[in-house]
PDB file of C-alpha atoms and ligand atoms in Angstrom:
ATOM      1  CA  MET A 299     -15.543 -19.838 -13.075  1.00  0.00           C
ATOM      2  CA  ASP A 300     -14.857 -22.329 -10.143  1.00  0.00           C
ATOM      3  CA  GLY A 301     -18.758 -23.097  -9.348  1.00  0.00           C
ATOM      4  CA  ASN A 302     -20.299 -19.568  -9.967  1.00  0.00           C
ATOM      5  CA  LYS A 303     -17.235 -17.750  -7.949  1.00  0.00           C
ATOM      6  CA  PRO A 304     -14.795 -15.573  -9.784  1.00  0.00           C
ATOM      7  CA  GLU A 305     -11.727 -18.061 -11.289  1.00  0.00           C
ATOM      8  CA  VAL A 306      -8.459 -17.740  -9.558  1.00  0.00           C
ATOM      9  CA  ARG A 307      -5.729 -15.534 -10.794  1.00  0.00           C
ATOM     10  CA  THR A 308      -2.466 -13.694  -9.747  1.00  0.00           C
ATOM     11  CA  VAL A 309      -2.624 -10.021  -9.147  1.00  0.00           C
ATOM     12  CA  ILE A 310      -0.528  -7.320  -7.428  1.00  0.00           C
ATOM     13  CA  LEU A 311      -1.879  -6.121  -3.838  1.00  0.00           C
ATOM     14  CA  ARG A 312      -2.062  -2.709  -4.578  1.00  0.00           C
ATOM     15  CA  GLY A 313      -3.308  -1.526  -1.090  1.00  0.00           C
ATOM     16  CA  PHE A 314      -4.356  -2.886   2.221  1.00  0.00           C
ATOM     17  CA  SER A 315      -6.521  -1.500   5.770  1.00  0.00           C
ATOM     18  CA  GLU A 316      -6.624  -3.068   8.390  1.00  0.00           C
ATOM     19  CA  THR A 317      -9.322  -0.382   9.427  1.00  0.00           C
ATOM     20  CA  ASP A 318     -11.555  -0.411   5.876  1.00  0.00           C
ATOM     21  CA  ARG A 319     -10.707  -4.884   6.303  1.00  0.00           C
ATOM     22  CA  THR A 320      -9.982  -4.155   2.570  1.00  0.00           C
ATOM     23  CA  LEU A 321      -7.751  -5.284  -0.385  1.00  0.00           C
ATOM     24  CA  ILE A 322      -7.188  -3.702  -3.144  1.00  0.00           C
ATOM     25  CA  CYS A 323      -5.683  -4.579  -7.056  1.00  0.00           C
ATOM     26  CA  HIS A 324      -5.745  -2.702 -10.553  1.00  0.00           C
ATOM     27  CA  CYS A 325      -7.164  -4.631 -13.849  1.00  0.00           C
ATOM     28  CA  ASP A 326      -8.413  -3.769 -17.166  1.00  0.00           C
ATOM     29  CA  VAL A 327     -12.093  -3.003 -17.018  1.00  0.00           C
ATOM     30  CA  ARG A 328     -12.632  -5.266 -20.066  1.00  0.00           C
ATOM     31  CA  THR A 329     -11.006  -8.639 -18.371  1.00  0.00           C
ATOM     32  CA  PRO A 330     -13.286 -11.422 -17.191  1.00  0.00           C
ATOM     33  CA  LYS A 331     -12.319 -10.944 -14.044  1.00  0.00           C
ATOM     34  CA  VAL A 332     -14.347  -8.091 -13.873  1.00  0.00           C
ATOM     35  CA  SER A 333     -17.598  -9.571 -15.418  1.00  0.00           C
ATOM     36  CA  GLN A 334     -17.433 -12.436 -13.070  1.00  0.00           C
ATOM     37  CA  ILE A 335     -17.026 -10.212 -10.211  1.00  0.00           C
ATOM     38  CA  ARG A 336     -19.791  -8.450 -11.151  1.00  0.00           C
ATOM     39  CA  ASP A 337     -21.659 -11.735 -11.672  1.00  0.00           C
ATOM     40  CA  ASN A 338     -20.770 -12.688  -8.362  1.00  0.00           C
ATOM     41  CA  PRO A 339     -18.831 -10.493  -5.787  1.00  0.00           C
ATOM     42  CA  ARG A 340     -17.652 -13.525  -3.499  1.00  0.00           C
ATOM     43  CA  VAL A 341     -13.651 -13.738  -3.607  1.00  0.00           C
ATOM     44  CA  SER A 342     -11.212 -15.003  -2.097  1.00  0.00           C
ATOM     45  CA  TRP A 343      -7.081 -13.716  -1.573  1.00  0.00           C
ATOM     46  CA  LEU A 344      -4.189 -16.422  -0.875  1.00  0.00           C
ATOM     47  CA  PHE A 345      -1.398 -14.891   0.742  1.00  0.00           C
ATOM     48  CA  TYR A 346       2.387 -17.013   1.597  1.00  0.00           C
ATOM     49  CA  HIS A 347       5.021 -15.674   3.730  1.00  0.00           C
ATOM     50  CA  PRO A 348       8.063 -18.516   2.664  1.00  0.00           C
ATOM     51  CA  GLU A 349      10.360 -16.741   5.582  1.00  0.00           C
ATOM     52  CA  LYS A 350       7.747 -16.332   8.578  1.00  0.00           C
ATOM     53  CA  TRP A 351       5.760 -19.945   6.928  1.00  0.00           C
ATOM     54  CA  ILE A 352       2.037 -18.341   7.552  1.00  0.00           C
ATOM     55  CA  GLN A 353      -0.463 -18.854   4.814  1.00  0.00           C
ATOM     56  CA  LEU A 354      -3.388 -16.264   5.257  1.00  0.00           C
ATOM     57  CA  ARG A 355      -6.843 -16.757   3.141  1.00  0.00           C
ATOM     58  CA  PHE A 356      -9.408 -13.782   3.157  1.00  0.00           C
ATOM     59  CA  SER A 357     -12.583 -14.168   2.158  1.00  0.00           C
ATOM     60  CA  GLY A 358     -14.909 -11.240   1.469  1.00  0.00           C
ATOM     61  CA  THR A 359     -16.919  -8.961  -1.423  1.00  0.00           C
ATOM     62  CA  ALA A 360     -15.264  -6.981  -4.356  1.00  0.00           C
ATOM     63  CA  TRP A 361     -16.602  -4.162  -6.171  1.00  0.00           C
ATOM     64  CA  VAL A 362     -15.466  -2.349  -9.312  1.00  0.00           C
ATOM     65  CA  HIS A 363     -14.491   1.091  -9.045  1.00  0.00           C
ATOM     66  CA  THR A 364     -14.215   2.850 -12.565  1.00  0.00           C
ATOM     67  CA  ASP A 365     -15.261   6.447 -12.865  1.00  0.00           C
ATOM     68  CA  ASP A 366     -15.233   7.518  -8.984  1.00  0.00           C
ATOM     69  CA  GLU A 367     -12.974   8.931  -6.518  1.00  0.00           C
ATOM     70  CA  THR A 368     -11.562   5.148  -5.546  1.00  0.00           C
ATOM     71  CA  ALA A 369     -10.496   4.792  -9.170  1.00  0.00           C
ATOM     72  CA  GLY A 370      -9.308   8.522  -9.459  1.00  0.00           C
ATOM     73  CA  SER A 371      -6.884   8.428  -6.606  1.00  0.00           C
ATOM     74  CA  GLN A 372      -5.835   4.951  -7.803  1.00  0.00           C
ATOM     75  CA  TRP A 373      -4.936   5.618 -11.080  1.00  0.00           C
ATOM     76  CA  LYS A 374      -2.595   8.619  -9.989  1.00  0.00           C
ATOM     77  CA  LYS A 375      -0.371   5.649  -8.171  1.00  0.00           C
ATOM     78  CA  VAL A 376      -0.094   3.956 -11.297  1.00  0.00           C
ATOM     79  CA  ARG A 377       3.225   4.724 -12.857  1.00  0.00           C
ATOM     80  CA  GLN A 378       3.349   6.276 -16.221  1.00  0.00           C
ATOM     81  CA  THR A 379       5.372   2.999 -17.346  1.00  0.00           C
ATOM     82  CA  SER A 380       2.825   0.742 -16.270  1.00  0.00           C
ATOM     83  CA  ARG A 381      -0.358   3.077 -17.778  1.00  0.00           C
ATOM     84  CA  ILE A 382       0.879   1.462 -21.033  1.00  0.00           C
ATOM     85  CA  ASN A 383      -0.730  -1.876 -19.770  1.00  0.00           C
ATOM     86  CA  TYR A 384      -4.678  -0.188 -20.245  1.00  0.00           C
ATOM     87  CA  CYS A 385      -3.607   0.479 -23.848  1.00  0.00           C
ATOM     88  CA  ALA A 386      -4.454  -2.780 -25.745  1.00  0.00           C
ATOM     89  CA  GLU A 387      -6.762  -2.100 -28.688  1.00  0.00           C
ATOM     90  CA  ILE A 388      -8.082  -5.607 -28.449  1.00  0.00           C
ATOM     91  CA  PRO A 389      -9.952  -6.432 -24.973  1.00  0.00           C
ATOM     92  CA  PRO A 390      -7.593  -8.672 -23.093  1.00  0.00           C
ATOM     93  CA  GLY A 391      -8.573 -12.227 -23.102  1.00  0.00           C
ATOM     94  CA  LEU A 392      -9.792 -12.083 -26.960  1.00  0.00           C
ATOM     95  CA  PRO A 393      -8.196 -14.593 -29.392  1.00  0.00           C
ATOM     96  CA  ALA A 394      -5.346 -13.363 -31.475  1.00  0.00           C
ATOM     97  CA  GLU A 395      -3.540 -14.418 -35.034  1.00  0.00           C
ATOM     98  CA  LYS A 396      -0.137 -14.247 -33.301  1.00  0.00           C
ATOM     99  CA  PRO A 397       1.907 -13.553 -30.531  1.00  0.00           C
ATOM    100  CA  THR A 398       0.883 -10.078 -28.906  1.00  0.00           C
ATOM    101  CA  SER A 399       1.037  -7.529 -26.377  1.00  0.00           C
ATOM    102  CA  GLY A 400      -1.995  -6.170 -28.145  1.00  0.00           C
ATOM    103  CA  LEU A 401      -0.477  -2.785 -28.069  1.00  0.00           C
ATOM    104  CA  PRO A 402      -0.821  -0.409 -30.962  1.00  0.00           C
ATOM    105  CA  ASP A 403       1.927  -0.583 -33.300  1.00  0.00           C
ATOM    106  CA  PHE A 404       3.052   3.020 -32.668  1.00  0.00           C
ATOM    107  CA  LEU A 405       3.397   2.186 -29.102  1.00  0.00           C
ATOM    108  CA  ARG A 406       5.272  -0.813 -29.617  1.00  0.00           C
ATOM    109  CA  ASP A 407       8.159   0.844 -31.306  1.00  0.00           C
ATOM    110  CA  THR A 408       8.463   4.375 -29.259  1.00  0.00           C
ATOM    111  CA  THR A 409       8.701   5.335 -25.658  1.00  0.00           C
ATOM    112  CA  SER A 410       5.586   5.126 -23.954  1.00  0.00           C
ATOM    113  CA  LYS A 411       5.113   8.356 -23.013  1.00  0.00           C
ATOM    114  CA  LEU A 412       3.453   8.974 -26.258  1.00  0.00           C
ATOM    115  CA  PHE A 413       0.270   7.593 -25.250  1.00  0.00           C
ATOM    116  CA  ASP A 414      -3.428   8.637 -24.754  1.00  0.00           C
ATOM    117  CA  ASN A 415      -3.840   8.790 -21.166  1.00  0.00           C
ATOM    118  CA  THR A 416      -7.376   9.014 -21.488  1.00  0.00           C
ATOM    119  CA  LYS A 417      -7.773   6.122 -23.506  1.00  0.00           C
ATOM    120  CA  ALA A 418      -5.824   4.211 -20.333  1.00  0.00           C
ATOM    121  CA  ARG A 419      -7.603   5.303 -18.090  1.00  0.00           C
ATOM    122  CA  LYS A 420     -11.036   4.306 -19.659  1.00  0.00           C
ATOM    123  CA  ASN A 421      -9.812   1.117 -19.799  1.00  0.00           C
ATOM    124  CA  PHE A 422      -8.649   0.701 -15.840  1.00  0.00           C
ATOM    125  CA  ALA A 423     -10.437  -0.616 -13.028  1.00  0.00           C
ATOM    126  CA  VAL A 424     -10.073  -0.699  -9.552  1.00  0.00           C
ATOM    127  CA  ILE A 425     -10.913  -3.823  -7.741  1.00  0.00           C
ATOM    128  CA  VAL A 426     -11.571  -3.403  -3.842  1.00  0.00           C
ATOM    129  CA  CYS A 427     -12.487  -6.277  -1.716  1.00  0.00           C
ATOM    130  CA  ARG A 428     -14.295  -6.127   1.910  1.00  0.00           C
ATOM    131  CA  PHE A 429     -12.878  -9.069   3.689  1.00  0.00           C
ATOM    132  CA  ASP A 430     -15.036 -11.031   6.542  1.00  0.00           C
ATOM    133  CA  GLU A 431     -13.047 -13.758   6.943  1.00  0.00           C
ATOM    134  CA  MET A 432      -9.852 -14.519   7.542  1.00  0.00           C
ATOM    135  CA  ASP A 433      -7.853 -18.038   7.781  1.00  0.00           C
ATOM    136  CA  TRP A 434      -4.503 -18.320   9.482  1.00  0.00           C
ATOM    137  CA  LEU A 435      -2.177 -20.715   9.370  1.00  0.00           C
ATOM    138  CA  TRP A 436       1.314 -21.011  10.746  1.00  0.00           C
ATOM    139  CA  LEU A 437       3.440 -23.856   9.585  1.00  0.00           C
ATOM    140  CA  LYS A 438       5.493 -25.366  12.264  1.00  0.00           C
ATOM    141  CA  LEU A 439       7.848 -28.374  12.433  1.00  0.00           C
ATOM    142  CA  THR A 440       6.445 -29.082  15.648  1.00  0.00           C
ATOM    143  CA  GLY A 441       3.466 -29.264  14.444  1.00  0.00           C
ATOM    144  CA  HIS A 442       1.152 -26.325  12.868  1.00  0.00           C
ATOM    145  CA  CYS A 443      -1.309 -23.824  14.276  1.00  0.00           C
ATOM    146  CA  ARG A 444      -4.365 -22.647  12.939  1.00  0.00           C
ATOM    147  CA  ALA A 445      -7.323 -20.162  13.692  1.00  0.00           C
ATOM    148  CA  LYS A 446      -9.930 -18.710  11.952  1.00  0.00           C
ATOM    149  CA  PHE A 447     -11.492 -14.908  12.291  1.00  0.00           C
ATOM    150  CA  HIS A 448     -14.761 -13.981  11.152  1.00  0.00           C
ATOM    151  CA  TRP A 449     -16.310 -10.109  11.100  1.00  0.00           C
ATOM    152  CA  GLU A 450     -20.282  -9.473  11.888  1.00  0.00           C
ATOM    153  CA  ASP A 451     -20.244  -5.564  11.365  1.00  0.00           C
ATOM    154  CA  HIS A 452     -17.776  -4.699  13.752  1.00  0.00           C
ATOM    155  CA  ARG A 453     -17.799  -7.609  15.960  1.00  0.00           C
ATOM    156  CA  ILE A 454     -14.978  -9.995  15.258  1.00  0.00           C
ATOM    157  CA  ASN A 455     -15.452 -13.807  16.294  1.00  0.00           C
ATOM    158  CA  ALA A 456     -12.171 -15.566  16.324  1.00  0.00           C
ATOM    159  CA  SER A 457     -11.450 -19.512  16.871  1.00  0.00           C
ATOM    160  CA  TRP A 458      -8.298 -21.846  16.974  1.00  0.00           C
ATOM    161  CA  VAL A 459      -8.856 -24.700  14.725  1.00  0.00           C
ATOM    162  CA  ILE A 460      -7.100 -27.954  13.817  1.00  0.00           C
ATOM    163  CA  PRO A 461      -4.686 -27.559  10.711  1.00  0.00           C
TER     164      PRO A 461
HETATM  165  C1  FMN B 575       3.127 -11.995 -11.206  1.00  0.00           C
HETATM  166  C2  FMN B 575       1.723 -11.538 -11.694  1.00  0.00           C
HETATM  167  C3  FMN B 575       1.295 -10.607 -11.472  1.00  0.00           C
HETATM  168  C4  FMN B 575       0.065 -10.230 -11.636  1.00  0.00           C
HETATM  169  N1  FMN B 575      -0.570  -9.042 -11.818  1.00  0.00           N
HETATM  170  C5  FMN B 575      -1.825  -8.766 -12.113  1.00  0.00           C
HETATM  171  C6  FMN B 575      -2.396  -7.690 -11.681  1.00  0.00           C
HETATM  172  O1  FMN B 575      -2.101  -7.008 -10.823  1.00  0.00           O
HETATM  173  N2  FMN B 575      -3.950  -7.152 -12.587  1.00  0.00           N
HETATM  174  C7  FMN B 575      -4.425  -7.864 -13.252  1.00  0.00           C
HETATM  175  O2  FMN B 575      -5.215  -7.361 -13.841  1.00  0.00           O
HETATM  176  N3  FMN B 575      -3.782  -8.917 -13.765  1.00  0.00           N
HETATM  177  C8  FMN B 575      -2.677  -9.433 -12.858  1.00  0.00           C
HETATM  178  N4  FMN B 575      -1.760 -10.628 -13.706  1.00  0.00           N
HETATM  179  C9  FMN B 575      -2.275 -11.147 -14.552  1.00  0.00           C
HETATM  180  C10 FMN B 575      -3.423 -12.072 -14.016  1.00  0.00           C
HETATM  181  O3  FMN B 575      -3.019 -13.359 -13.440  1.00  0.00           O
HETATM  182  C11 FMN B 575      -4.241 -13.042 -15.376  1.00  0.00           C
HETATM  183  O4  FMN B 575      -3.602 -13.876 -15.509  1.00  0.00           O
HETATM  184  C12 FMN B 575      -5.175 -12.032 -16.376  1.00  0.00           C
HETATM  185  O5  FMN B 575      -5.185 -10.470 -15.828  1.00  0.00           O
HETATM  186  C13 FMN B 575      -5.721 -12.330 -17.575  1.00  0.00           C
HETATM  187  O6  FMN B 575      -7.124 -12.636 -16.447  1.00  0.00           O
HETATM  188  P1  FMN B 575      -8.874 -12.796 -16.823  1.00  0.00           P
HETATM  189  O7  FMN B 575      -9.174 -14.278 -16.930  1.00  0.00           O
HETATM  190  O8  FMN B 575      -9.375 -11.681 -16.265  1.00  0.00           O
HETATM  191  O9  FMN B 575      -8.443 -12.233 -18.318  1.00  0.00           O
HETATM  192  C14 FMN B 575      -0.613 -10.903 -13.324  1.00  0.00           C
HETATM  193  C15 FMN B 575       0.080 -12.187 -13.426  1.00  0.00           C
HETATM  194  C16 FMN B 575       1.323 -12.842 -12.747  1.00  0.00           C
HETATM  195  C17 FMN B 575       2.264 -13.596 -13.173  1.00  0.00           C
END
């Protein structure tokens, strides 16, 4: 934990809604990121566009979905070949005696069609974050440019900031 905030991790952005102000990612429910979010749901997301030279930092409140409509609809979008990532027998993050994916032997040696979808689904979780702050930074050779946005309910406060 960083202070009492969840630690930093790389994740794949699975969804974004400008209207709902949400950012979505997928994970195994047994990972420490889930317990850290349950302990303190305040999280930040960092993005950088290397061609546009734009950095975005979002902050907001995250929820973990496991057994609801949100988790169900996201699970449908997970390809069969990726569902194998939720099949580790030992929970992610626990120590191992040798380098291993944690997948059962029969899965390592055969095609991914053979695994138990129900078990994989049980380990699957969706993290949805509703952001209420955005820090926008545009790198420019002639001088950088930065703005801050803060939402309170549906009102937005925006201001320029010295970079
Ligand atoms: C390119 C990249 C993408 C990743 N995407 C995800 C992801 O979408 N979800 C996830 O749980 N972990 C993802 N990871 C792994 C996490 O960064 C992290 O190392 C792992 O989940 C362990 O986190 P934990 O401390 O919660 O166990 C990704 C790692 C890399 C390098």
